[in-house]
Short mmCIF file of C-alpha atoms in Angstrom, two decimals:
data_model
loop_
_atom_site.label_atom_id
_atom_site.label_comp_id
_atom_site.label_asym_id
_atom_site.label_seq_id
_atom_site.Cartn_x
_atom_site.Cartn_y
_atom_site.Cartn_z
CA MET A 199 -0.17 0.06 -0.03
CA GLY A 200 1.54 3.32 -1.10
CA GLY A 201 4.46 1.90 -1.94
CA ALA A 202 5.28 -0.23 1.36
CA PRO A 203 6.60 -3.74 0.99
CA GLY A 204 3.76 -6.20 0.82
CA ARG A 205 1.48 -8.50 -1.25
CA ALA A 206 -1.67 -8.85 -2.81
CA ALA A 207 -3.42 -12.35 -3.52
CA LYS A 208 -7.15 -13.27 -4.21
CA GLY A 209 -9.00 -12.48 -1.09
CA VAL A 210 -5.86 -10.85 0.95
CA ILE A 211 -3.76 -7.97 1.08
CA VAL A 212 -0.61 -7.82 3.26
CA TRP A 213 1.69 -4.87 3.67
CA LYS A 214 4.02 -3.27 6.15
CA ALA A 215 2.32 -0.14 8.13
CA VAL A 216 4.96 1.57 10.08
CA ASP A 217 6.58 -1.18 12.32
CA ALA A 218 4.00 -3.76 12.06
CA TRP A 219 2.41 -5.80 9.31
CA ALA A 220 -1.30 -5.05 8.29
CA ARG A 221 -3.73 -7.47 6.57
CA VAL A 222 -6.99 -7.16 5.22
CA ARG A 223 -8.79 -10.45 4.34
CA GLY A 224 -12.23 -11.07 2.94
CA ASP A 225 -14.53 -12.27 0.39
CA LEU A 226 -15.29 -8.91 -1.41
CA PRO A 227 -13.97 -8.10 -4.80
CA ASP A 228 -10.16 -7.04 -4.97
CA ALA A 229 -10.81 -3.49 -5.54
CA ASP A 230 -13.13 -2.94 -2.42
CA LEU A 231 -10.17 -4.93 -0.34
CA ALA A 232 -7.81 -2.26 -1.72
CA ARG A 233 -10.20 0.36 -0.56
CA ILE A 234 -10.41 -0.90 2.82
CA ALA A 235 -6.52 -1.51 3.20
CA ALA A 236 -5.75 1.96 2.02
CA ALA A 237 -7.98 3.53 4.63
CA THR A 238 -6.05 1.40 7.35
CA THR A 239 -3.21 2.65 9.51
CA VAL A 240 -1.89 1.07 12.77
CA THR A 241 -1.63 3.32 15.73
CA GLY A 242 -0.33 1.86 18.98
CA GLY A 243 -0.02 -1.78 17.52
CA ARG A 244 -3.54 -1.68 16.47
CA PRO A 245 -5.35 -1.28 13.17
CA VAL A 246 -7.54 1.76 12.72
CA VAL A 247 -9.61 1.93 9.62
CA ALA A 248 -10.93 5.48 8.45
CA PRO A 249 -14.41 5.18 7.17
CA VAL A 250 -14.67 3.96 3.54
CA LYS A 251 -17.78 4.75 1.41
CA GLY A 252 -20.06 2.00 0.97
CA PHE A 253 -18.91 0.10 4.13
CA GLU A 254 -19.86 0.48 7.98
CA ALA A 255 -17.64 -1.05 10.85
CA LEU A 256 -20.07 -2.73 13.17
CA VAL A 257 -17.87 -4.21 15.69
CA ASP A 258 -14.09 -3.52 17.13
CA ASN A 259 -13.22 -6.91 18.18
CA PRO A 260 -9.69 -8.37 19.02
CA TYR A 261 -7.98 -10.70 16.76
CA ARG A 262 -7.75 -13.20 19.29
CA SER A 263 -10.41 -13.73 22.11
CA ARG A 264 -9.05 -14.04 25.56
CA VAL A 265 -11.55 -16.54 26.55
CA VAL A 266 -12.65 -18.94 24.67
CA ARG A 267 -15.84 -21.35 25.83
CA ASN A 268 -16.44 -24.70 24.18
CA ALA A 269 -18.55 -27.97 24.69
CA ARG A 270 -17.54 -31.36 23.73
CA PHE A 271 -19.98 -34.30 23.20
CA ASP A 272 -19.80 -37.77 21.66
CA ALA A 273 -21.69 -37.57 18.47
CA ALA A 274 -23.94 -40.50 19.47
CA ASP A 275 -24.96 -38.51 22.53
CA LEU A 276 -26.25 -35.83 20.14
CA GLY A 277 -28.12 -38.50 18.13
CA GLU A 278 -25.59 -37.89 14.88
CA GLY A 279 -23.50 -40.96 15.31
CA ALA A 280 -24.76 -42.32 12.00
CA SER A 281 -23.62 -39.27 10.41
CA LEU A 282 -20.59 -38.13 12.29
CA GLY A 283 -19.04 -41.73 13.30
CA ASP A 284 -17.98 -42.35 17.04
CA GLY A 285 -15.93 -39.22 17.27
CA LEU A 286 -16.08 -36.16 19.28
CA VAL A 287 -18.38 -33.15 18.66
CA TYR A 288 -17.31 -29.63 19.95
CA LEU A 289 -19.41 -26.22 20.04
CA SER A 290 -17.42 -22.89 20.43
CA GLY A 291 -17.95 -19.47 20.15
CA ALA A 292 -15.71 -16.57 20.34
CA ILE A 293 -15.82 -12.65 20.00
CA CYS A 294 -12.82 -11.85 17.47
CA GLY A 295 -11.73 -11.57 14.09
CA GLY A 296 -9.23 -14.41 13.98
CA LEU A 297 -11.53 -16.97 13.37
CA GLU A 298 -13.12 -15.59 10.49
CA ASP A 299 -9.75 -14.64 9.28
CA ARG A 300 -8.71 -18.33 9.68
CA LEU A 301 -11.88 -19.42 7.66
CA TYR A 302 -11.39 -16.89 4.79
CA GLU A 303 -7.72 -18.02 4.80
CA ALA A 304 -8.77 -21.92 4.52
CA ASP A 305 -10.98 -21.38 1.64
CA ALA A 306 -14.21 -22.28 3.59
CA ARG A 307 -17.32 -22.96 1.25
CA PRO A 308 -20.83 -22.08 1.70
CA ALA A 309 -22.93 -24.66 3.65
CA GLY A 310 -26.55 -23.12 3.85
CA LYS A 311 -27.86 -21.42 6.80
CA VAL A 312 -28.00 -21.95 10.45
CA ASN A 313 -31.21 -20.18 12.18
CA GLY A 314 -31.35 -17.99 8.90
CA LYS A 315 -27.46 -17.11 9.15
CA PRO A 316 -25.23 -18.00 6.51
CA ALA A 317 -22.79 -20.63 7.34
CA VAL A 318 -19.53 -22.43 5.97
CA VAL A 319 -17.64 -25.34 6.39
CA SER A 320 -14.22 -25.76 6.52
CA GLY A 321 -11.09 -28.04 7.60
CA ALA A 322 -9.58 -24.68 9.15
CA PHE A 323 -9.32 -26.03 12.90
CA GLY A 324 -8.28 -29.63 12.43
CA GLY A 325 -10.31 -32.51 13.01
CA ASN A 326 -12.53 -33.59 10.29
CA GLY A 327 -14.33 -30.08 9.81
CA VAL A 328 -16.18 -27.38 11.15
CA LEU A 329 -19.42 -25.60 10.43
CA ALA A 330 -19.07 -21.94 11.41
CA TRP A 331 -21.74 -18.98 11.33
CA GLU A 332 -22.27 -15.64 12.98
CA PRO A 333 -25.10 -16.21 15.30
CA ALA A 334 -24.78 -12.64 16.69
CA LEU A 335 -22.94 -9.52 15.65
CA GLY A 336 -19.32 -9.98 16.06
CA VAL A 337 -19.75 -13.56 17.58
CA VAL A 338 -18.41 -16.31 15.64
CA ALA A 339 -19.91 -19.85 16.30
CA ILE A 340 -18.43 -23.02 15.55
CA VAL A 341 -19.61 -26.79 15.58
CA GLY A 342 -16.82 -29.06 14.78
CA TYR A 343 -16.19 -32.65 14.95
CA SER A 344 -13.82 -35.78 14.34
CA GLY A 345 -14.78 -39.07 13.46
CA ALA A 346 -16.27 -39.73 10.10
CA PRO A 347 -15.21 -38.24 6.55
CA MET A 348 -16.52 -34.64 5.74
CA ASP A 349 -19.37 -35.52 3.25
CA ASP A 350 -22.80 -34.00 2.63
CA ASP A 351 -24.12 -36.38 5.61
CA ALA A 352 -21.68 -34.82 7.79
CA VAL A 353 -22.51 -31.20 7.04
CA ALA A 354 -25.85 -31.66 7.46
CA ALA A 355 -25.46 -33.21 10.75
CA LEU A 356 -23.39 -30.24 11.83
CA ARG A 357 -26.02 -27.90 10.74
CA ARG A 358 -28.65 -29.91 12.94
CA ILE A 359 -26.61 -29.76 15.98
CA ALA A 360 -25.99 -26.07 15.08
CA GLU A 361 -29.69 -25.26 14.98
CA ARG A 362 -30.32 -26.76 18.19
CA SER A 363 -27.51 -24.94 20.19
CA ARG A 364 -27.88 -21.45 21.38
CA LEU A 365 -25.45 -18.87 23.01
CA LEU A 366 -25.01 -18.58 26.45
CA ASP A 367 -24.14 -15.28 28.88
CA VAL A 368 -21.58 -15.49 31.13
CA GLY A 369 -23.86 -16.18 34.00
CA GLN A 370 -25.45 -19.27 32.15
CA TRP A 371 -22.01 -20.49 31.23
CA LYS A 372 -21.06 -20.30 34.65
CA ALA A 373 -24.06 -22.11 35.89
CA THR A 374 -22.72 -25.05 33.84
CA ARG A 375 -19.85 -25.38 36.30
CA PRO A 376 -17.38 -25.80 33.36
CA LEU A 377 -13.76 -26.94 33.80
CA ALA A 378 -11.47 -23.98 33.33
CA ARG A 379 -8.19 -24.51 32.06
CA GLN A 380 -5.26 -21.67 31.40
CA GLY A 381 -3.87 -21.97 27.79
CA THR A 382 -2.97 -20.16 24.89
CA ASN A 383 -5.64 -19.14 22.11
CA ASP A 384 -3.77 -20.51 19.33
CA PHE A 385 -5.71 -21.81 16.54
CA SER A 386 -3.33 -21.61 13.71
#
């Protein structure tokens, strides 16, 4: 951008912005990504995007969430053993841009809708695959599994599980008495 070192490829622009690297990634046309990138600066180590005509910034979330909450189940206990095998199913949600960034990077593909919201499937996070969608503004939810191969039956099963899931607020989550572990939120 503006003569700075960097690279551009389909769906992503990366450039040197002062003393940090900046990246804009998405499924927009390349010209729109370039307009957003041109409006992006780095201040105090954080990206700042000036208004871009035709776009509206709706949330300002961190790249990686400080807290990741997930629940794990046996596929059979959810009634999906026939489609997902005898593996593990996990549901997770986070408020961060990094999950969406990883999905774009991994070439996620459309997978219908979950409760009226567009969903994608991907192998981005290991296991056999994940179904991801945005149940609320800025929140990325994922249903993933390991077990049977990723096929149309598995995607349909993940969508059925997703349709039955719901977001919990902090109080509801704590009421489940979850096991808390310290760890590094590194989904790369």
